Coordinates of C-alpha atoms and ligand atoms in Angstrom, one line a residue:
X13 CA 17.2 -2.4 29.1
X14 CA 18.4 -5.4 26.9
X15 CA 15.0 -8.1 26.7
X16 CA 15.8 -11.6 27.7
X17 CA 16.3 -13.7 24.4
X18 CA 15.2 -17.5 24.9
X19 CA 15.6 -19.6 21.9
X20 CA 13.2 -21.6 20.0
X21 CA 13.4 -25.2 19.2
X22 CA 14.9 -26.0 15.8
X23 CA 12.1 -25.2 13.2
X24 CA 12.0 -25.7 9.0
X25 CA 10.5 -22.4 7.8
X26 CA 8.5 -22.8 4.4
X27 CA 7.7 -19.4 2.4
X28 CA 5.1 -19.8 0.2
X29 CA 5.9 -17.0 -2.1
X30 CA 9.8 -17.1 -0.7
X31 CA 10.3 -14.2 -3.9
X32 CA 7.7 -11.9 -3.3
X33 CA 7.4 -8.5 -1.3
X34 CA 6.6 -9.7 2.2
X35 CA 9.1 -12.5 1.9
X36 CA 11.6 -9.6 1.1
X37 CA 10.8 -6.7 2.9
X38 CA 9.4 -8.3 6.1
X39 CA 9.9 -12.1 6.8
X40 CA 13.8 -12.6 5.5
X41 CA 14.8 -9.1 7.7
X42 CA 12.7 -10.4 10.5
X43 CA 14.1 -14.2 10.6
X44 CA 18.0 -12.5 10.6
X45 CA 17.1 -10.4 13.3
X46 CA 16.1 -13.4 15.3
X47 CA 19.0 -15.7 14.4
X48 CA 21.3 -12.7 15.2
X49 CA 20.1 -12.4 18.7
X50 CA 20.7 -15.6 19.0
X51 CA 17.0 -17.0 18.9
X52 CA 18.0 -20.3 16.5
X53 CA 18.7 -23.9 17.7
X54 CA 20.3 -25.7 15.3
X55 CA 19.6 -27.1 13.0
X56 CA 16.9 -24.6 11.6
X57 CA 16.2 -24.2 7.9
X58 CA 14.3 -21.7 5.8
X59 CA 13.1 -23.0 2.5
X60 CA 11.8 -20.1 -0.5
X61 CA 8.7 -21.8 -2.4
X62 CA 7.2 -20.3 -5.4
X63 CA 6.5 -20.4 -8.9
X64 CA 9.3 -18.4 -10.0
X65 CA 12.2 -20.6 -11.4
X66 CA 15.1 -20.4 -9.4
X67 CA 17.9 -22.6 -7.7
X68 CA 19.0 -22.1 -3.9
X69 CA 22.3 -19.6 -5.5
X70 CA 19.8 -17.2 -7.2
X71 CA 17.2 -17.4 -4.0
X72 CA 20.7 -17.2 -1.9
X73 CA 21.0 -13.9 -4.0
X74 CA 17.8 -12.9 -3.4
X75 CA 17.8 -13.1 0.2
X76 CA 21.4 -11.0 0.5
X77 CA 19.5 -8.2 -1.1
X78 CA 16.7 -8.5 1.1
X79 CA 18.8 -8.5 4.3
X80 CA 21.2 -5.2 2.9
X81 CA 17.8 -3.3 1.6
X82 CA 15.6 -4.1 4.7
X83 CA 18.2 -4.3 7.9
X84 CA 20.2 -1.2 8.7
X85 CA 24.1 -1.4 8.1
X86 CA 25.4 -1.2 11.2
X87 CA 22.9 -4.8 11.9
X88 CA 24.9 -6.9 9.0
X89 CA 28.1 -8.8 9.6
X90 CA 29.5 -10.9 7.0
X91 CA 30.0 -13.3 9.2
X92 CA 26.5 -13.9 10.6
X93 CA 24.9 -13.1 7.5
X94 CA 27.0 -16.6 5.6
X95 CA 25.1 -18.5 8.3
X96 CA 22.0 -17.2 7.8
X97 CA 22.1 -17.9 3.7
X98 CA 23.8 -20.9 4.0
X99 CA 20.4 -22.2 5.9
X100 CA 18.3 -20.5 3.1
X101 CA 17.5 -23.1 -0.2
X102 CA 15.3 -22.8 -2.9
X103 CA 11.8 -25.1 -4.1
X104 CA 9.8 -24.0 -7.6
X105 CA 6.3 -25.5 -6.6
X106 CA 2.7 -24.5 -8.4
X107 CA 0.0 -24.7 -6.2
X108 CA -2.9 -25.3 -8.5
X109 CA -1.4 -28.5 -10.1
X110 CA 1.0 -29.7 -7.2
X111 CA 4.2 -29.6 -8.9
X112 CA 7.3 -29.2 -6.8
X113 CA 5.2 -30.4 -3.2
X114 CA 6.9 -34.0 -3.7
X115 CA 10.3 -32.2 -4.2
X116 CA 9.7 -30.4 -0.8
X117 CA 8.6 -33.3 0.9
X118 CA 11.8 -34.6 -0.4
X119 CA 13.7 -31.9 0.9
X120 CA 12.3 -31.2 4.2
X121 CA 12.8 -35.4 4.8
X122 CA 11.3 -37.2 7.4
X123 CA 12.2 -34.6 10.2
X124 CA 10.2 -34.4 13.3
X125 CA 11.0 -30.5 13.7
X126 CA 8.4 -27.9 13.8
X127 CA 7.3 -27.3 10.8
X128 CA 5.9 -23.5 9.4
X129 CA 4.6 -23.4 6.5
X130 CA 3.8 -19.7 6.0
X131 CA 1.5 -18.5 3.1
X132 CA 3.0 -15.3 2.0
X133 CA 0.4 -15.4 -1.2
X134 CA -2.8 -14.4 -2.6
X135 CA -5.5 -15.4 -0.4
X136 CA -6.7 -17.1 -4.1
X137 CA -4.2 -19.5 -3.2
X138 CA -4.7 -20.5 0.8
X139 CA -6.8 -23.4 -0.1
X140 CA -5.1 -25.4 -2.8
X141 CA -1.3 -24.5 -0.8
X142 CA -3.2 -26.2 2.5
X143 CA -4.5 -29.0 0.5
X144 CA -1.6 -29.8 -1.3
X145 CA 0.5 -29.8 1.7
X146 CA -2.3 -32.2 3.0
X147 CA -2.0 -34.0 0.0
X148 CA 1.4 -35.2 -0.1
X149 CA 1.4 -35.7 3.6
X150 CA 3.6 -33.0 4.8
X151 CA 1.6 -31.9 7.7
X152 CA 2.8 -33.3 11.1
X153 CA 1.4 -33.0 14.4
X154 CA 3.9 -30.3 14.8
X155 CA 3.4 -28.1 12.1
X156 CA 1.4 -24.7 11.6
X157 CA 0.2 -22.9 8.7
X158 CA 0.8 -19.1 8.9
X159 CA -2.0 -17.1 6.7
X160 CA -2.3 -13.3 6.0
X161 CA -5.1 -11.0 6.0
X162 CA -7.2 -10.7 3.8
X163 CA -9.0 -13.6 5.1
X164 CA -11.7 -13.4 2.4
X165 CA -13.4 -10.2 1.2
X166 CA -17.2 -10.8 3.5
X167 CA -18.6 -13.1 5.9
X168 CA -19.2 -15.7 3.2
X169 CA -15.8 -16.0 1.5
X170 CA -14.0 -15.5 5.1
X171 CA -15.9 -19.2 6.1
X172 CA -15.6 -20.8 2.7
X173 CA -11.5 -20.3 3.1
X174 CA -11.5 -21.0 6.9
X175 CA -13.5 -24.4 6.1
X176 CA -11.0 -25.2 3.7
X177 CA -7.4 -24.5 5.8
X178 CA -9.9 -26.3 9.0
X179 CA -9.6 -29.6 6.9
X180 CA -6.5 -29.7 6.5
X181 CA -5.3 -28.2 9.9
X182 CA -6.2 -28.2 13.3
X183 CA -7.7 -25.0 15.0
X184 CA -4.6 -25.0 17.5
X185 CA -1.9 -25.0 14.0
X186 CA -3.8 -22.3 12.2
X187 CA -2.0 -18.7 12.9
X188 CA -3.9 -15.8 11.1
X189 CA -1.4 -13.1 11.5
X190 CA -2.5 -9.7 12.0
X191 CA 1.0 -7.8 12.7
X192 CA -0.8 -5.2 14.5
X193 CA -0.6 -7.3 17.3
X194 CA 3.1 -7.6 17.0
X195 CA 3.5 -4.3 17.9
X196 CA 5.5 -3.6 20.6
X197 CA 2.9 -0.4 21.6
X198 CA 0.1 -2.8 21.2
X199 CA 1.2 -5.7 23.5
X200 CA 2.3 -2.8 26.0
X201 CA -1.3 -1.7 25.9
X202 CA -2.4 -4.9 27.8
X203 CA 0.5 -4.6 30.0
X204 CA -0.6 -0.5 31.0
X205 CA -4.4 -2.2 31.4
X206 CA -3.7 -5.5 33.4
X207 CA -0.2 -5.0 35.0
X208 CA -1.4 -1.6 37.1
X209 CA -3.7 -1.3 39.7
X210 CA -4.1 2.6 38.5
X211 CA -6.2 2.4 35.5
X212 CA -8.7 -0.8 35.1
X213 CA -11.3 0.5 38.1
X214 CA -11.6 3.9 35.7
X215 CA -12.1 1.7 32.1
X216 CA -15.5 2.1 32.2
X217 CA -18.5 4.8 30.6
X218 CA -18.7 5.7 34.7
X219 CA -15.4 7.4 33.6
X220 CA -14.2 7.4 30.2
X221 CA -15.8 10.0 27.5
X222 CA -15.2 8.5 24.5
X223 CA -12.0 6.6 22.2
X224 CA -10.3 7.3 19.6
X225 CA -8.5 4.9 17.3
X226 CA -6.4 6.4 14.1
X227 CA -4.7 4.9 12.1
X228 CA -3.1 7.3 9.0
X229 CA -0.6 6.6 6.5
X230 CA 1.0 9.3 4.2
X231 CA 1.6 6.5 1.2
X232 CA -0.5 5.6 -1.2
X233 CA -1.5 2.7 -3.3
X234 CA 2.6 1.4 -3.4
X235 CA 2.5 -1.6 -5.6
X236 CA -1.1 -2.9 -4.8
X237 CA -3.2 -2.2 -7.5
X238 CA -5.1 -4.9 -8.1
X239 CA -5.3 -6.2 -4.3
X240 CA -6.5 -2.4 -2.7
X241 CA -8.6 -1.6 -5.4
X242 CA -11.0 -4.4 -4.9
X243 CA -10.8 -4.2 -1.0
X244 CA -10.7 -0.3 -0.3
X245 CA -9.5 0.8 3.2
X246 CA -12.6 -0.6 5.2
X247 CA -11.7 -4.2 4.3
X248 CA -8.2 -3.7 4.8
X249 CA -7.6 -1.9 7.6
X250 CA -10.9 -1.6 9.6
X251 CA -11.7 -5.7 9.7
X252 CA -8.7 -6.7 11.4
X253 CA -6.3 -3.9 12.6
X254 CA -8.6 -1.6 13.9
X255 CA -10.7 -3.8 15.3
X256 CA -8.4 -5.9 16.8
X257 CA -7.1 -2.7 18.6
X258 CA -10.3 -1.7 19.7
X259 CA -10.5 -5.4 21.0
X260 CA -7.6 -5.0 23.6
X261 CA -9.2 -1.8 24.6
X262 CA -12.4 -3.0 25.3
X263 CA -12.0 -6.1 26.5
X264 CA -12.7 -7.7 29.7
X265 CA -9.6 -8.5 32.0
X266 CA -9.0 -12.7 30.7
X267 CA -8.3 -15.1 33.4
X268 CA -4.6 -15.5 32.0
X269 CA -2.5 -14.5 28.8
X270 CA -3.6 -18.0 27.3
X271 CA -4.3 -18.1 24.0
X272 CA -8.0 -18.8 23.8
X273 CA -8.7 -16.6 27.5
X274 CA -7.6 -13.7 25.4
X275 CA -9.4 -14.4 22.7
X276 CA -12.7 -15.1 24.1
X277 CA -12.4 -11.7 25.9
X278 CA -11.8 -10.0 22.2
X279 CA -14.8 -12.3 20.8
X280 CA -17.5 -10.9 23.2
X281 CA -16.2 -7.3 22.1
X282 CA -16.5 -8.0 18.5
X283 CA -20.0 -9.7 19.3
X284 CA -21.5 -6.7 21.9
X285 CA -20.3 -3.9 18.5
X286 CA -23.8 -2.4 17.7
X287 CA -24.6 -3.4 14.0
X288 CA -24.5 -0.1 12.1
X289 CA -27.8 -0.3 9.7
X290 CA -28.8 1.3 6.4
X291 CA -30.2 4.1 7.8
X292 CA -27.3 4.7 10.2
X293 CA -24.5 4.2 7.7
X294 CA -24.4 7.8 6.3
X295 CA -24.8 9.2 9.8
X296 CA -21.9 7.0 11.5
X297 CA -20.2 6.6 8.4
X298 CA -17.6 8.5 6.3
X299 CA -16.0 7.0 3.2
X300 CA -13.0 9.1 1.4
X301 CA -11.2 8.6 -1.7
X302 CA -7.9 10.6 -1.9
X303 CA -7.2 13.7 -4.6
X304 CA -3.8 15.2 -6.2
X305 CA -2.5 17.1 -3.4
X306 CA 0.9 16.8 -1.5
X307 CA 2.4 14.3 0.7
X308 CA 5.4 12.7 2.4
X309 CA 7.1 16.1 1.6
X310 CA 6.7 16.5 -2.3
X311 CA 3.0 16.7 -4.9
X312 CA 1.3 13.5 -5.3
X313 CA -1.5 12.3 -7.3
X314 CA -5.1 11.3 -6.8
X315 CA -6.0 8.0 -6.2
X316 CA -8.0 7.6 -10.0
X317 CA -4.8 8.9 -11.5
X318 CA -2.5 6.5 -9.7
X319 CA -4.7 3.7 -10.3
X320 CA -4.9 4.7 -13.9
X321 CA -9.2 3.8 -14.2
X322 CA -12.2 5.3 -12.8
X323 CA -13.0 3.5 -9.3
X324 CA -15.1 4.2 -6.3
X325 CA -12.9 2.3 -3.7
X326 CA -12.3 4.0 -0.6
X327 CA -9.1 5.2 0.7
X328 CA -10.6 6.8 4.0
X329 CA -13.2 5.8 6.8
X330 CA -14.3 6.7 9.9
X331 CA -16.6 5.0 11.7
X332 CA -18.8 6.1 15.5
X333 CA -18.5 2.9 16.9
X334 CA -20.7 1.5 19.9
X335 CA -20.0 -1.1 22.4
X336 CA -23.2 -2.5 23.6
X337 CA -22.5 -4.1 26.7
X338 CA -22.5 -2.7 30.6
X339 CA -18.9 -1.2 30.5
X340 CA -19.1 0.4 27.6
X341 CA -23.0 1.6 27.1
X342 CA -22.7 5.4 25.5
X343 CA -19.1 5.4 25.5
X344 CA -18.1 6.4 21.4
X345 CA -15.5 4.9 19.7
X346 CA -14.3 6.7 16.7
X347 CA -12.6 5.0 14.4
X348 CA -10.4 6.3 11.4
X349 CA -8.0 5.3 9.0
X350 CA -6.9 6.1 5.6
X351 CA -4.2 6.8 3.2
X352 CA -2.5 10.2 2.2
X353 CA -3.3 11.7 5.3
X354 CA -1.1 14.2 6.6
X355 CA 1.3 12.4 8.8
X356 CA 1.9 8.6 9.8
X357 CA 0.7 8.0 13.4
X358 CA -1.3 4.8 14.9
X359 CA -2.4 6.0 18.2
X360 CA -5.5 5.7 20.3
X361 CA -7.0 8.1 22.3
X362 CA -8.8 7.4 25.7
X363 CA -10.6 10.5 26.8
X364 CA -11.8 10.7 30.3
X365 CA -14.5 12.7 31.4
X366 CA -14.6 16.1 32.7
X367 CA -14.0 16.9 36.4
X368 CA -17.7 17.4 38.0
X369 CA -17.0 21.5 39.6
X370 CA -14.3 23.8 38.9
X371 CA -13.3 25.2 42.0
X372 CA -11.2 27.4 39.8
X373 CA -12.2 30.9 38.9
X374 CA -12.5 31.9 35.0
X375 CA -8.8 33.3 34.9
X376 CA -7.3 29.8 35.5
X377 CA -8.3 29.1 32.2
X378 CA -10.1 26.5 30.3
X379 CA -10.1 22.4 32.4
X380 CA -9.3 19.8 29.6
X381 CA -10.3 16.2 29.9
X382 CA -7.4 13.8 31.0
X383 CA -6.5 12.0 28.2
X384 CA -4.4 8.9 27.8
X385 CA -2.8 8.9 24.0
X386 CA -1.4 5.4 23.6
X387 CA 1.1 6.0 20.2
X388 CA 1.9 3.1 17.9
X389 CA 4.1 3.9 15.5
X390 CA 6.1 6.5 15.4
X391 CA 7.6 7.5 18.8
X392 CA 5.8 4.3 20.3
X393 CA 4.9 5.5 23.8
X394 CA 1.9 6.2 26.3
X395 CA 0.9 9.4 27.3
X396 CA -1.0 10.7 30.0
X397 CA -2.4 14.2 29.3
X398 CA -3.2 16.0 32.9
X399 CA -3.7 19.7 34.4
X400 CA -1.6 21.2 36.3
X401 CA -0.5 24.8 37.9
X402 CA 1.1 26.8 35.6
X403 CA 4.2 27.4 37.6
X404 CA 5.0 30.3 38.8
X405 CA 4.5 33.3 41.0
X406 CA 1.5 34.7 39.1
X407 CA -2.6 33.4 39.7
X408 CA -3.8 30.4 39.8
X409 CA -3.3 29.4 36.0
X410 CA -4.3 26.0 34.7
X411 CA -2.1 24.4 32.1
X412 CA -2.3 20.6 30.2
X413 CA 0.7 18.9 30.2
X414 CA 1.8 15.6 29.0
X415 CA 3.6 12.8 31.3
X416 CA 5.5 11.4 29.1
X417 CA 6.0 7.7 29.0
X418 CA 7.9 7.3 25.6
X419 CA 9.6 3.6 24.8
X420 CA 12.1 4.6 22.5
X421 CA 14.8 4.3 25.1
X422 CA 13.7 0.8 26.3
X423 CA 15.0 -1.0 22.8
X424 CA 18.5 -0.9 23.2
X425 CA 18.9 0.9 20.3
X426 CA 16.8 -0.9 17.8
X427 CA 12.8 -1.5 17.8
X428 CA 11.6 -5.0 16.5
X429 CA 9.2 -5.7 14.0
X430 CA 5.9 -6.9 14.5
X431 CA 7.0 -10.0 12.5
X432 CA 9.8 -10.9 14.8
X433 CA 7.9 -11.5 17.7
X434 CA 5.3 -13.1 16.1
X435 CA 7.1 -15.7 13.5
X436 CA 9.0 -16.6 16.9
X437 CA 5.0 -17.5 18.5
X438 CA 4.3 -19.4 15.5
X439 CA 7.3 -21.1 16.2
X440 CA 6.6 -22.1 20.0
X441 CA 3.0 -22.2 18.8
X442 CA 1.7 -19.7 21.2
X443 CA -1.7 -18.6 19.5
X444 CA -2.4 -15.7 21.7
X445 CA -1.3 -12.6 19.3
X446 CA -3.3 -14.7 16.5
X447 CA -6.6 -14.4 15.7
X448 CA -9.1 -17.4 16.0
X449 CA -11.6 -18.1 13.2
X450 CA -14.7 -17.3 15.5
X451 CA -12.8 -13.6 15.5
X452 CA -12.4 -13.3 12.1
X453 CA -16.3 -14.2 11.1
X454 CA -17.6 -12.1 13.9
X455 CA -15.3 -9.1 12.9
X456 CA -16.8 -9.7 8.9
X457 CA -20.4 -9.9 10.6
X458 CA -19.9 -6.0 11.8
X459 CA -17.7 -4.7 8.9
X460 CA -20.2 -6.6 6.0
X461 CA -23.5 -4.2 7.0
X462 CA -21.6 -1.7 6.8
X463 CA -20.4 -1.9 3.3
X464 CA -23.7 -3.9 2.0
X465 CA -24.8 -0.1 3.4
X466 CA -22.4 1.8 1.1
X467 CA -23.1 -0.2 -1.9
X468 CA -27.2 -0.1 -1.4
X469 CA -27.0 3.6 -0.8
X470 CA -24.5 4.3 -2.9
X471 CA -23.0 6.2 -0.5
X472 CA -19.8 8.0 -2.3
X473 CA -16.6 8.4 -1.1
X474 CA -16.0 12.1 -0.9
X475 CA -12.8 13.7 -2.6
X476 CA -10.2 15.1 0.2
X477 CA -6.9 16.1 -0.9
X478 CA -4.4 14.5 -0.2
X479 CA -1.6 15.7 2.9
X480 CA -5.4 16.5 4.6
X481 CA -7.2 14.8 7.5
X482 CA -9.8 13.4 5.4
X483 CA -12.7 14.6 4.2
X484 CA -14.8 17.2 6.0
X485 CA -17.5 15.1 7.1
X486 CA -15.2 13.0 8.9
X487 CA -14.4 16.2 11.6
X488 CA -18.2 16.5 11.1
X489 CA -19.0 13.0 12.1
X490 CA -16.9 13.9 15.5
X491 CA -17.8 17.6 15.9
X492 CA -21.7 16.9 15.6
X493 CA -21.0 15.3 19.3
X494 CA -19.1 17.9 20.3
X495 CA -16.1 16.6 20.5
X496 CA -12.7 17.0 17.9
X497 CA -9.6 14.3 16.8
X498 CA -6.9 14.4 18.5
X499 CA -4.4 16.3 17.0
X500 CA -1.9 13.8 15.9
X501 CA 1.3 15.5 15.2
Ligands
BG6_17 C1 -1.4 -3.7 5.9 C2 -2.3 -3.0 4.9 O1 -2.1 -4.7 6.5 O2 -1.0 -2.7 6.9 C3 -1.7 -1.9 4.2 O3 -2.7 -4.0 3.9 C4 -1.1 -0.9 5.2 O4 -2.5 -1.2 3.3 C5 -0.3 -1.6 6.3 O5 -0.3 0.0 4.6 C6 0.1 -0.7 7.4 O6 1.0 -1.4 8.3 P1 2.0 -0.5 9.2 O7 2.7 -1.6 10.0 O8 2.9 0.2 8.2 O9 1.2 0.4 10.0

């Protein structure tokens, strides 16, 4: 099945931070794949902005590496890759004094074309980017300003930055990309809720045990030292990806996919999420910090080694989450996330509860809980985990089987990224995979108890070793509800 391409209006793209690692490894291979399928108008520009010195040739250069690192082969002709660089040029700016912003006013010219300004930088530098773009009057009634998590490390810092980027932009040209939501499993997961009769009347604690939501990594700190040490995996991951995906699971049905309909639905969620106290911290909470161990298929070093200083950061949470609202009253979610784990899977778990009588005698076996396992990355796909009769001439034997819904097939060979679907909303400026500001504070208003708890308590991330689950009390934290993770693999 080949999806319908329909192409954007011409746009001028602005990196901020055109030379760094997301402008290489993400938003150059994402805008090729989109000019490739024929998603440009012409004429469309993309313009590299940072502080490194460099003319549009070396940034040219740049790119072509990019593209021939990040894209597979069989994806680059020569052809269609000349195209793409010739559109590509090359502005040194410095956003704490301004230099450079009158040269890119100079060079984007008086056009009336959408405008995206994407900040592909240190959150450090959000507000003096937004208000030098303010400054020298380059923001049009047609342009947006793209911004990447983290927005600010608490509750406090998350408003201070918003207020900023809120003087100079409008609400509606504000996109606060969280790519989770540009995955393909995760749009698909409001299509399996709101496109089929079959599940919505069971979403409901009438019905469903608990959820699950996991998200493990086998990598480790890569080359963020300074940013993941200071933010640990509760900041990074929990605030916005998890709970964004615990958002579309929990959610109400919105009256349309419009932007803000969608969004208030996911505000009430984050608003109805039972503040988790001091007292409860060390009962719902587990932090972990990674040891020497082995993953990804070879030995590996612990996270104090690798970071080369002591440091109590955490590299693994899991969190009993509650819903306190009439769908959801005494329905768990359990949350988890961290690095070195033993295998890379997203996936969320919904487990429905058990049948009320067994008709079936003891020799049938045991009756598991229907489960639906919605998989992210890899193998995106939806599962739905039912019993049936072993087949056979023998008894009456029970067995769990999965019906197996996997989208690999439905790509035409090639699975987007997150970023390509969602560079190509920020172009049409639809906001509804974005989050809104009210989201961000309210999802800081949950997550800052939580770690005001860790550091009152001093509760300590516990040592697991790395190519493990996590640490102990993390099964603990599910077992002590008798009940156990999903086994991933
Ligand atoms: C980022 C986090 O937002 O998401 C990283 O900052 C993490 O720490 C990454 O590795 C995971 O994204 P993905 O798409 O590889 O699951």
């Amino acid at each position: 099945m080949t999806s319908q391409i329909i192409p954007v209006d011409p746009f001028d793209f602005i990196i901020f931070g055109g030379t760094g690692d997301l402008s290489e490894r993400k938003l150059l291979p994402a805008l090729y794949h989109r000019q490739r399928d024929h998603q440009f108008s012409e004429p469309t520009r993309i313009i590299g902005a940072s502080r490194t010195k460099m003319d549009d040739k070396e940034f040219r250069a740049f790119a072509k590496k990019a593209i021939s690192d990040h894209v597979k082969p069989e994806y680059i002709e020569e052809a269609e890759l000349k195209t793409f660089l010739d559109r590509l040029s090359y502005i040194t700016v410095d956003a704490k004094s301004g230099d450079g912003f009158g040269e890119l006013k100079k060079s984007i010219g008086d056009s009336k074309r959408i405008r995206v300004f994407y900040l592909a930088v240190a959150p450090s530098l959000f507000g003096d980017i937004s208000d030098n773009l303010k400054a020298h009057k380059l923001v049009t009634p047609d342009s947006r300003i793209v911004v990447e998590k983290p927005i600010g490390r608490d509750l406090e810092s998350a408003r201070a930055l918003n207020d900023i980027i809120g003087d100079d932009f409008g609400e509606h040209q504000i996109f606060r990309i969280d790519h989770y939501l540009g995955k393909e499993t995760v749009q698909n997961l409001m299509a399996l809720r709101f496109a089929n009769a079959l599940y919505e009347p069971l979403w409901n604690s009438a019905h469903i045990d608990h959820v699950q939501i996991t998200v493990a990594e086998t990598v480790g700190l890569e080359d963020r030292v300074t940013y993941y040490d200071k933010a640990g995996a509760l900041r990074d991951m929990v605030q916005n990806h998890i709970l964004q995906l615990l958002c579309l699971v929990a959610m109400e049905a919105p009256a349309s996919m419009d932007a803000n309909a969608v969004r208030d639905e996911k505000l009430k969620v984050l608003n109805a999420l039972k503040r988790v106290n001091g007292n409860e911290a060390p009962k719902q909470t587990v932090r972990g910090q990674y040891r020497a161990g082995a993953s990804a298929g070879g030995p590996v070093k612990g996270y104090i080694e690798e970071l080369g200083a002591e440091s109590t950061t955490e590299t693994f949470v899991a969190i009993k989450a509650e819903i306190a609202n009439w769908r959801w009253a005494g329905v768990p979610f359990y949350l988890r996330t961290g690095k070195r784990l033993a295998s890379r899977v997203s996936e969320i778990v919904i487990e429905f509860k058990p049948i009320p009588h067994s008709i079936f005698g003891e020799s049938a076996g045991p009756i598991f809980n229907n489960q639906l396992v919605i998989r992210l990355q890899p193998d995106e796909g939806v599962k739905q985990f039912i019993m049936i009769k072993d087949p056979g001439p023998g008894g009456m034997r029970l067995r769990q089987i999965p019906l197996d819904m996997s989208f690999a097939q439905s790509f035409d060979g090639r699975a987007p990224d997150a970023y390509e679907r969602l560079i190509m909303d920020v172009v049409r400026g639809n906001q509804t995979l974005f989050m809104r500001r009210d989201e961000v504070e309210a999802a800081w208003k949950w997550i800052d108890p939580i770690q005001n708890a860790w550091e009152g308590s001093r509760q300590e991330a516990q040592g697991y070793t790395a190519g493990t689950w996590g640490p102990s009390a993390s099964i603990a934290l599910i077992e002590r509800d008798g009940r156990t993770w999903h086994e991933s693999n």
